[in-house]
Amino acid sequence: HGLDISNNPALLKTVSPRVAVFNNGARKGCHPAVTTTLRRLPEIQAIYQLHRNVTVGGAENTDPAFIANLDEKCQGESIHLAVAADGRSYTVTVGSKGKPRRYETRAA
């Protein structure tokens, strides 16, 4: 969700995600402190949001291309993640008309 109570900066730094997906609402989740912490992580490549956080400004949200529902009264768009059969990569697609973006997984 991107809630500040469940995304301790120490945990985020330890996990060091490459991609983050917020299953947030227009008025719940995607807290600016969490987004800021993620942006500072050296390996982060993308932050996705199910909804734009309408309670903060544009700078506190991720790139609009990575937000499935930009308006508070959303159209019910989703974020789709698909893992390659070999597990070496995955794609993330925003909304029904979004362009899939491919990311590499870490070597085991």
CSV table of C-alpha atoms in Angstrom, one decimal:
chain,number,residue,atom,x,y,z
A,1,HIS,CA,0.0,0.0,0.0
A,2,GLY,CA,2.9,2.3,0.6
A,3,LEU,CA,1.8,3.0,4.2
A,4,ASP,CA,4.5,4.6,6.4
A,5,ILE,CA,3.6,2.2,9.3
A,6,SER,CA,4.5,-0.9,7.2
A,7,ASN,CA,7.5,0.3,5.2
A,8,ASN,CA,10.2,0.9,7.7
A,9,PRO,CA,13.2,2.6,6.0
A,10,ALA,CA,15.6,0.0,7.5
A,11,LEU,CA,13.5,-2.8,6.0
A,12,LEU,CA,13.4,-1.1,2.6
A,13,LYS,CA,17.2,-0.6,2.6
A,14,THR,CA,17.8,-4.2,3.6
A,15,VAL,CA,15.5,-5.7,1.0
A,16,SER,CA,16.7,-3.2,-1.6
A,17,PRO,CA,13.9,-3.6,-4.1
A,18,ARG,CA,14.4,-2.9,-7.8
A,19,VAL,CA,10.7,-2.3,-8.4
A,20,ALA,CA,7.9,-1.4,-6.0
A,21,VAL,CA,4.2,-1.6,-6.6
A,22,PHE,CA,1.8,0.2,-4.3
A,23,ASN,CA,-1.7,-1.3,-4.2
A,24,ASN,CA,-3.0,2.0,-2.8
A,25,GLY,CA,-6.1,4.0,-3.0
A,26,ALA,CA,-6.5,7.6,-4.1
A,27,ARG,CA,-6.6,8.6,-0.4
A,28,LYS,CA,-4.9,5.7,1.3
A,29,GLY,CA,-1.3,4.6,0.9
A,30,CYS,CA,1.5,6.0,-1.2
A,31,HIS,CA,2.8,8.1,1.7
A,32,PRO,CA,5.4,10.6,0.6
A,33,ALA,CA,8.0,9.4,3.1
A,34,VAL,CA,7.8,5.9,1.7
A,35,THR,CA,8.2,7.2,-1.9
A,36,THR,CA,11.1,9.4,-0.9
A,37,THR,CA,12.8,6.4,0.9
A,38,LEU,CA,12.4,4.2,-2.2
A,39,ARG,CA,13.7,6.9,-4.6
A,40,ARG,CA,16.9,7.1,-2.5
A,41,LEU,CA,17.6,3.4,-2.8
A,42,PRO,CA,20.5,2.8,-5.2
A,43,GLU,CA,18.9,-0.2,-7.0
A,44,ILE,CA,15.3,1.1,-7.4
A,45,GLN,CA,14.3,1.2,-11.1
A,46,ALA,CA,10.6,2.0,-10.9
A,47,ILE,CA,7.8,2.7,-8.4
A,48,TYR,CA,4.3,1.9,-9.6
A,49,GLN,CA,1.0,3.1,-8.0
A,50,LEU,CA,-2.5,1.7,-8.5
A,51,HIS,CA,-3.9,5.2,-7.9
A,52,ARG,CA,-2.5,8.7,-7.8
A,53,ASN,CA,-2.4,10.0,-4.2
A,54,VAL,CA,-4.8,12.9,-4.5
A,55,THR,CA,-3.9,14.2,-1.1
A,56,VAL,CA,-0.4,15.3,-2.1
A,57,GLY,CA,1.3,17.1,-5.0
A,58,GLY,CA,2.7,15.5,-8.2
A,59,ALA,CA,6.2,15.4,-6.9
A,60,GLU,CA,5.1,13.1,-4.1
A,61,ASN,CA,3.6,10.6,-6.5
A,62,THR,CA,5.6,8.5,-9.0
A,63,ASP,CA,5.9,9.2,-12.7
A,64,PRO,CA,2.3,9.5,-14.1
A,65,ALA,CA,3.2,6.8,-16.7
A,66,PHE,CA,3.6,4.4,-13.7
A,67,ILE,CA,0.1,5.2,-12.2
A,68,ALA,CA,-2.8,3.0,-13.3
A,69,ASN,CA,-5.6,5.4,-12.2
A,70,LEU,CA,-4.8,9.1,-12.4
A,71,ASP,CA,-8.2,10.4,-11.4
A,72,GLU,CA,-9.9,10.0,-8.0
A,73,LYS,CA,-12.9,8.6,-9.8
A,74,CYS,CA,-10.9,5.8,-11.5
A,75,GLN,CA,-11.8,3.6,-14.4
A,76,GLY,CA,-10.6,0.5,-12.5
A,77,GLU,CA,-7.3,0.1,-14.4
A,78,SER,CA,-4.9,-2.5,-13.0
A,79,ILE,CA,-1.2,-3.1,-12.8
A,80,HIS,CA,-0.2,-6.5,-14.3
A,81,LEU,CA,3.0,-8.3,-13.5
A,82,ALA,CA,4.1,-11.3,-15.4
A,83,VAL,CA,7.2,-13.5,-14.6
A,84,ALA,CA,9.1,-15.1,-17.5
A,85,ALA,CA,9.0,-18.9,-17.5
A,86,ASP,CA,12.7,-19.1,-16.7
A,87,GLY,CA,12.2,-16.7,-13.7
A,88,ARG,CA,15.0,-14.4,-15.0
A,89,SER,CA,12.9,-11.4,-15.8
A,90,TYR,CA,9.4,-10.0,-15.3
A,91,THR,CA,7.3,-7.4,-17.0
A,92,VAL,CA,5.0,-4.8,-15.5
A,93,THR,CA,2.2,-3.3,-17.5
A,94,VAL,CA,0.1,-0.3,-16.3
A,95,GLY,CA,-3.5,-0.3,-17.3
A,96,SER,CA,-5.1,-1.9,-20.3
A,97,LYS,CA,-3.2,0.2,-22.8
A,98,GLY,CA,0.1,0.4,-21.1
A,99,LYS,CA,3.5,-0.6,-22.6
A,100,PRO,CA,5.0,-3.6,-20.8
A,101,ARG,CA,8.3,-2.7,-19.1
A,102,ARG,CA,10.8,-5.5,-18.5
A,103,TYR,CA,13.0,-5.9,-15.5
A,104,GLU,CA,15.7,-8.5,-14.6
A,105,THR,CA,15.6,-10.6,-11.5
A,106,ARG,CA,18.6,-11.0,-9.2
A,107,ALA,CA,20.7,-14.1,-9.8
A,108,ALA,CA,20.0,-16.8,-7.1
